[in-house]
Amino acid sequence: MAHANLHSKRPLSPHLTIHKPIPTMVMSILHRVTGVGLYLGTALLAWWLYAAAAGSSTFDLVNGILGSLPGQIVLLGFTWALLFHMLGGLRHLIWDTGVWMEKSVATRLAWTTLFGSLALTALVWLAAFALR
C-alpha cells in the first residue's frame, strides 16, 4: 500500500451537481427526508400522549406549546410529511407490481404524490378547524 499511485487516471463518478433533478429523483429524496421527519413527529405525539396521562397541568403545558403558532407550523409539517410519505409508499407499491414505470407516467405519478399530499394536508387541517 505504500507504493499506491494516488494520481492514477481512474474514471471518477460524476458529481451530483451535474445531474438535472428530475421529479422522481426529488420525490425519492423527499420521501427519505419525510421519513426522518416522521421520527421527530412521532416523538411529539408520544410527548403529547405522555402529557395526557401525566395530568392536566402537564397536558395544558404541552397543548399550549403545540397550540402556539410555531407548534402548529410543526404539526402542519408533520401532517404533510405523514401524507406525503404515505402517498410515496403507495407509489412504490404500485411500481412493485411492475406497472406505471414508463418515464412520463412515473413523472406524473411523482407530481401527483406531491400535489396530492398538499391537497390532503389542506383537507385535514380544514376539517380540524371546522370541527373546533
XYZ file of C-alpha atoms in Angstrom:
132
model
C 0.000 0.000 0.000
C 2.971 2.294 0.472
C 3.559 2.264 -3.285
C -0.042 3.016 -4.285
C -0.349 5.541 -7.093
C -2.775 8.150 -5.777
C -2.740 10.085 -9.047
C -3.839 7.296 -11.384
C -6.091 8.030 -14.342
C -9.069 6.142 -12.949
C -12.522 7.336 -14.026
C -14.386 9.363 -11.441
C -18.091 9.151 -10.744
C -19.941 12.278 -11.839
C -20.747 14.654 -9.018
C -24.366 15.256 -8.076
C -24.177 18.852 -9.260
C -24.025 17.835 -12.911
C -27.266 15.831 -12.774
C -30.508 17.614 -13.590
C -33.005 16.993 -10.784
C -35.997 15.150 -12.202
C -39.329 14.837 -10.350
C -38.943 11.159 -9.472
C -35.476 11.801 -8.029
C -36.674 14.779 -5.978
C -39.670 12.820 -4.680
C -37.367 9.968 -3.692
C -35.176 12.348 -1.710
C -38.233 13.982 -0.123
C -39.564 10.530 0.777
C -36.400 9.883 2.772
C -36.470 13.341 4.371
C -40.104 12.951 5.399
C -39.238 9.559 6.886
C -36.787 11.292 9.207
C -39.366 13.979 9.946
C -41.860 11.307 10.914
C -39.474 10.036 13.582
C -39.388 13.504 15.108
C -43.148 13.943 14.757
C -43.775 10.604 16.420
C -41.689 11.800 19.369
C -44.014 14.821 19.614
C -47.026 12.538 19.501
C -45.552 10.373 22.259
C -44.848 13.525 24.310
C -48.478 14.623 23.869
C -49.773 11.175 24.895
C -47.478 11.167 27.928
C -48.784 14.598 28.891
C -52.365 13.368 28.602
C -51.575 10.556 31.041
C -49.458 12.712 33.371
C -52.195 15.102 34.411
C -53.991 18.255 33.445
C -51.161 20.698 34.209
C -48.676 18.785 32.019
C -51.311 18.337 29.327
C -52.127 22.062 29.373
C -48.420 22.893 29.032
C -47.932 20.586 26.033
C -51.183 21.756 24.436
C -50.040 25.337 24.905
C -46.740 24.625 23.164
C -48.274 22.624 20.325
C -51.174 25.084 20.034
C -48.881 28.074 19.578
C -48.091 29.333 16.082
C -44.654 27.628 15.925
C -46.184 24.436 17.324
C -48.950 24.459 14.749
C -46.432 25.031 11.952
C -44.536 21.955 13.178
C -47.790 19.962 13.328
C -48.687 21.148 9.817
C -45.291 19.927 8.603
C -45.808 16.620 10.411
C -49.211 16.202 8.777
C -47.766 16.901 5.329
C -44.800 14.565 5.944
C -47.151 11.786 7.027
C -49.395 12.146 3.981
C -46.504 12.631 1.543
C -44.713 9.566 2.919
C -47.917 7.525 2.707
C -48.553 8.525 -0.917
C -44.895 7.884 -1.754
C -45.227 4.419 -0.248
C -48.325 3.786 -2.350
C -46.418 4.982 -5.420
C -43.668 2.469 -4.713
C -46.240 -0.248 -4.035
C -47.703 0.405 -7.490
C -44.227 0.252 -9.022
C -43.575 -3.040 -7.222
C -46.354 -4.543 -9.328
C -44.459 -3.513 -12.460
C -46.992 -1.013 -13.768
C -46.719 2.720 -14.448
C -42.953 2.509 -14.823
C -42.810 4.475 -18.091
C -40.933 7.751 -17.696
C -43.882 10.041 -18.453
C -46.274 8.108 -16.209
C -43.726 7.889 -13.387
C -43.172 11.650 -13.612
C -46.920 12.323 -13.466
C -47.213 9.976 -10.502
C -44.389 11.833 -8.740
C -46.162 15.168 -9.236
C -49.431 13.588 -8.120
C -47.723 12.449 -4.928
C -46.584 15.995 -4.176
C -49.796 17.820 -5.044
C -51.961 15.075 -3.553
C -50.140 15.328 -0.240
C -50.555 19.109 -0.225
C -54.267 18.823 -1.021
C -54.839 16.126 1.604
C -52.953 18.177 4.200
C -55.165 21.174 3.446
C -58.285 18.977 3.759
C -57.149 17.519 7.087
C -56.422 20.952 8.535
C -59.637 22.474 7.186
C -61.578 19.608 8.740
C -59.749 20.047 12.037
C -60.529 23.764 12.178
C -64.145 23.143 11.112
C -64.605 20.668 13.977
C -63.242 23.093 16.570
